[in-house]
Short mmCIF file of C-alpha atoms in Angstrom, two decimals:
data_model
loop_
_atom_site.label_atom_id
_atom_site.label_comp_id
_atom_site.label_asym_id
_atom_site.label_seq_id
_atom_site.Cartn_x
_atom_site.Cartn_y
_atom_site.Cartn_z
CA MET A 23 -7.35 27.03 -21.68
CA VAL A 24 -8.75 25.62 -18.41
CA TYR A 25 -9.32 22.87 -17.32
CA GLN A 26 -12.16 22.06 -14.45
CA TYR A 27 -11.97 19.02 -12.19
CA SER A 28 -13.40 17.84 -8.96
CA VAL A 29 -10.97 16.61 -6.33
CA PHE A 30 -11.13 15.94 -2.18
CA GLY A 31 -14.44 17.12 -2.17
CA LEU A 32 -13.44 20.64 -3.99
CA VAL A 33 -13.81 22.25 -8.06
CA VAL A 34 -10.34 22.82 -9.39
CA SER A 35 -9.88 25.35 -12.08
CA SER A 36 -6.66 24.52 -13.63
CA GLN A 37 -4.17 25.63 -16.74
CA VAL A 38 -2.37 22.90 -16.13
CA PRO A 39 -4.04 19.44 -17.64
CA LEU A 40 -4.61 17.32 -15.11
CA PRO A 41 -5.60 13.69 -16.44
CA GLU A 42 -5.99 11.56 -13.66
CA LEU A 43 -8.40 13.99 -11.73
CA LEU A 44 -11.98 13.76 -12.22
CA PRO A 45 -13.18 16.25 -14.80
CA LEU A 46 -15.74 18.02 -13.76
CA PRO A 47 -19.26 17.18 -15.02
CA GLN A 48 -21.17 21.20 -15.87
CA PRO A 49 -18.78 24.00 -16.22
CA VAL A 50 -18.43 26.60 -13.68
CA ASP A 51 -17.28 30.18 -13.84
CA VAL A 52 -13.86 30.32 -12.77
CA ASP A 53 -15.00 32.85 -9.51
CA HIS A 54 -16.53 29.99 -8.38
CA ALA A 55 -14.21 27.21 -8.04
CA ASP A 56 -12.39 26.11 -4.86
CA ILE A 57 -8.69 26.28 -5.78
CA THR A 58 -7.47 27.92 -9.12
CA ILE A 59 -3.82 26.18 -10.43
CA VAL A 60 -2.29 28.61 -12.35
CA TRP A 61 0.89 29.47 -14.61
CA GLY A 62 3.08 32.42 -12.50
CA SER A 63 6.92 33.26 -10.99
CA VAL A 64 7.86 31.65 -8.02
CA PRO A 65 10.08 32.88 -5.80
CA HIS A 66 12.75 31.11 -3.64
CA ARG A 67 12.70 33.12 -0.56
CA LEU A 68 9.36 34.39 1.40
CA ASP A 69 9.66 36.84 4.29
CA GLN A 70 8.74 35.86 7.84
CA THR A 71 9.10 32.33 7.00
CA ILE A 72 7.96 30.23 10.36
CA ILE A 73 8.50 26.51 9.11
CA GLN A 74 11.50 25.32 6.51
CA THR A 75 12.70 22.19 5.59
CA PRO A 76 14.54 20.93 1.97
CA GLY A 77 11.77 22.09 -0.79
CA TYR A 78 9.25 23.21 1.51
CA LYS A 79 8.89 26.71 3.11
CA ALA A 80 6.20 28.14 4.54
CA SER A 81 4.44 31.61 6.61
CA GLN A 82 1.42 32.31 6.94
CA GLY A 83 -1.11 31.65 5.04
CA VAL A 84 1.90 30.90 1.96
CA SER A 85 3.95 28.04 1.13
CA ILE A 86 6.35 27.08 -1.22
CA VAL A 87 7.04 23.34 -1.84
CA THR A 88 10.13 23.26 -4.31
CA PHE A 89 11.30 19.67 -6.23
CA ASP A 90 14.55 20.10 -8.04
CA PRO A 91 14.89 19.91 -11.30
CA ILE A 92 11.15 20.29 -11.93
CA ALA A 93 9.17 22.75 -11.13
CA ARG A 94 8.48 25.13 -7.93
CA CYS A 95 4.77 25.65 -6.09
CA MET A 96 3.23 28.35 -4.21
CA ALA A 97 -0.09 27.63 -2.46
CA MET A 98 -2.15 30.55 -1.33
CA GLN A 99 -4.68 30.81 1.51
CA GLY A 100 -5.86 27.45 0.14
CA ARG A 101 -7.24 28.79 -2.98
CA MET A 102 -4.49 29.07 -5.47
CA LEU A 103 -1.47 27.04 -6.50
CA VAL A 104 0.98 29.17 -8.78
CA VAL A 105 3.00 26.07 -10.40
CA ASP A 106 6.85 27.76 -11.86
CA PRO A 107 8.15 24.74 -14.10
CA ALA A 108 11.79 24.04 -15.29
CA PRO A 109 11.81 25.17 -18.59
CA THR A 110 12.33 21.40 -20.25
CA ILE A 111 10.46 19.58 -17.86
CA ASP A 112 8.46 16.75 -19.45
CA PRO A 113 4.10 16.52 -18.86
CA LEU A 114 4.06 13.35 -16.70
CA SER A 115 7.03 15.12 -14.14
CA LEU A 116 4.88 18.24 -14.13
CA GLN A 117 1.57 16.76 -13.17
CA THR A 118 2.67 13.70 -10.83
CA PHE A 119 4.57 16.82 -8.66
CA ILE A 120 1.39 18.90 -8.48
CA VAL A 121 -1.60 16.61 -7.90
CA ASN A 122 1.15 14.53 -5.11
CA THR A 123 2.97 17.84 -3.77
CA GLY A 124 1.01 20.61 -5.19
CA LEU A 125 -2.19 19.45 -3.65
CA VAL A 126 -1.58 18.41 -0.47
CA ALA A 127 0.41 22.20 0.10
CA LEU A 128 -3.47 23.69 -0.47
CA LEU A 129 -5.27 21.25 1.49
CA GLN A 130 -2.82 22.07 4.47
CA GLN A 131 -3.92 25.56 4.64
CA ARG A 132 -8.00 24.50 4.66
CA ARG A 133 -10.38 23.42 7.03
CA GLY A 134 -9.37 19.81 7.51
CA ILE A 135 -6.88 16.41 8.68
CA VAL A 136 -4.55 15.66 5.61
CA LEU A 137 -3.30 11.95 6.29
CA GLN A 138 -1.11 10.14 4.51
CA ALA A 139 -3.00 7.16 3.55
CA SER A 140 -5.65 5.34 1.30
CA ALA A 141 -8.75 4.74 1.60
CA LEU A 142 -11.33 2.28 0.58
CA ARG A 143 -15.28 2.15 1.19
CA TRP A 144 -16.38 -1.16 3.71
CA GLY A 145 -20.08 -1.05 4.29
CA ASN A 146 -21.68 2.16 4.81
CA GLY A 147 -18.26 3.63 5.81
CA ALA A 148 -14.94 3.80 4.89
CA ILE A 149 -11.13 2.45 6.30
CA LEU A 150 -7.91 4.18 5.97
CA PHE A 151 -4.50 2.91 5.56
CA VAL A 152 -2.13 5.52 7.13
CA ALA A 153 1.43 4.44 6.95
CA THR A 154 4.84 6.49 4.94
CA SER A 155 5.46 6.18 1.60
CA SER A 156 6.14 2.63 -0.02
CA ALA A 157 5.00 1.16 2.90
CA GLY A 158 2.56 -0.60 0.37
CA LYS A 159 -0.94 1.25 1.26
CA SER A 160 -1.88 1.17 -2.54
CA THR A 161 -1.20 -2.24 -2.95
CA LEU A 162 -3.57 -2.97 0.32
CA ALA A 163 -6.03 -0.91 -1.37
CA ALA A 164 -5.92 -2.48 -4.78
CA GLN A 165 -5.59 -5.92 -3.33
CA PHE A 166 -9.09 -5.33 -1.55
CA SER A 167 -10.64 -3.28 -4.90
CA GLU A 168 -10.23 -6.65 -6.31
CA SER A 169 -12.76 -7.90 -3.02
CA GLY A 170 -15.34 -5.60 -4.24
CA HIS A 171 -14.19 -2.74 -1.97
CA PRO A 172 -14.43 1.10 -4.07
CA ILE A 173 -11.30 2.80 -3.83
CA VAL A 174 -11.95 5.85 -2.23
CA THR A 175 -8.16 7.64 -2.38
CA ASP A 176 -5.18 6.46 -2.51
CA GLU A 177 -2.28 8.70 -1.09
CA THR A 178 -3.46 11.52 0.24
CA ALA A 179 -6.68 11.54 2.37
CA PHE A 180 -7.94 14.35 2.73
CA ILE A 181 -10.48 14.67 6.23
CA THR A 182 -13.58 17.10 6.60
CA LEU A 183 -16.72 17.29 9.04
CA ASP A 184 -19.51 16.61 7.46
CA ASP A 185 -23.35 18.68 8.95
CA ARG A 186 -23.64 16.56 12.39
CA GLY A 187 -19.57 17.20 12.93
CA LYS A 188 -18.75 13.70 12.69
CA PRO A 189 -15.50 12.78 10.28
CA VAL A 190 -16.01 12.13 6.26
CA VAL A 191 -12.90 11.52 4.38
CA GLN A 192 -13.19 13.08 0.54
CA PRO A 193 -12.84 11.06 -2.70
CA GLY A 194 -9.63 11.84 -4.26
CA TYR A 195 -9.32 10.47 -7.41
CA PRO A 196 -9.99 7.32 -9.46
CA ALA A 197 -6.04 6.54 -10.08
CA LEU A 198 -4.09 3.67 -8.25
CA LYS A 199 0.11 4.25 -8.38
CA LEU A 200 2.19 0.71 -8.34
CA TRP A 201 5.34 -0.62 -7.85
CA PRO A 202 5.84 -3.27 -10.82
CA ASP A 203 6.36 -5.84 -8.48
CA MET A 204 2.81 -5.17 -6.73
CA LEU A 205 1.59 -4.96 -10.03
CA ALA A 206 2.83 -8.91 -10.38
CA GLN A 207 0.84 -9.38 -7.38
CA LEU A 208 -2.76 -8.59 -8.46
CA ARG A 209 -5.41 -11.32 -9.80
CA GLN A 210 -7.84 -9.63 -12.25
CA HIS A 211 -8.15 -8.09 -15.36
CA TRP A 212 -6.69 -3.50 -14.43
CA PRO A 213 -6.20 -1.10 -16.97
CA GLU A 214 -3.20 -1.28 -18.87
CA PRO A 215 -0.54 0.76 -16.50
CA VAL A 216 1.22 3.60 -17.73
CA ALA A 217 4.49 5.32 -16.72
CA LEU A 218 4.07 7.85 -13.78
CA ARG A 219 7.05 9.83 -14.92
CA PRO A 220 10.07 9.54 -17.04
CA GLY A 221 13.15 7.49 -15.33
CA LEU A 222 10.68 6.04 -12.78
CA ASP A 223 9.91 2.48 -12.86
CA LYS A 224 6.19 2.75 -10.92
CA LYS A 225 3.09 3.04 -13.00
CA ILE A 226 -0.09 4.15 -12.52
CA MET A 227 -3.85 3.10 -13.65
CA VAL A 228 -6.44 4.64 -14.31
CA VAL A 229 -9.69 2.64 -12.78
CA PRO A 230 -13.10 4.88 -12.78
CA ASP A 231 -14.86 1.92 -12.39
CA ARG A 232 -13.13 1.17 -8.84
CA PHE A 233 -13.34 4.32 -7.46
CA TRP A 234 -16.35 5.63 -4.98
CA PRO A 235 -16.80 9.29 -5.58
CA GLU A 236 -18.53 10.22 -2.63
CA PRO A 237 -17.47 11.74 0.97
CA LEU A 238 -17.72 8.86 3.94
CA PRO A 239 -18.02 8.06 7.43
CA ILE A 240 -14.32 7.05 8.84
CA THR A 241 -15.10 3.46 10.33
#
């Protein structure tokens, strides 16, 4: 089974279901996908490593990200992600790791800038909230969304150049991830949040009606 999605302005063809991403309206040939995600074996080491931190190794055009006890992923040339899951890992944890970490490793290999940020449509452009984890990016995005500003992306922003050489933020996927105390601050009716993964209090809400699916200039 192959699943196809649109995310960050790219077509993704995946052997792994990633239901929080936007399904592609019309299927394309796998060879025409920008990114391919497949099951496979990922090595523990890389030859000629040029960057190495806990959970991350990179050489020229190849990187391995590890999150024990969930999976290892190998990103190659910004086009292919090989996923090597732990034998008994649950699907939710695996999906979260692929979207939050595996896809980011691929984006870092493509032409563009990857920021840890949320983005909203504001007028005819987008504003970004750039900050470290748990600083409140998603909370700000949710609260401004209640004031009528659609969400462009949450957690990861991918910046590219348009035909005029101007920076634009590409649309991510229609979901927000919030802690329970932040969810309690929301005023309007939102979809029922579900667990992001077992053992974690953080929740995810899929919000297609609050999502802006087109790239926007950064204002």
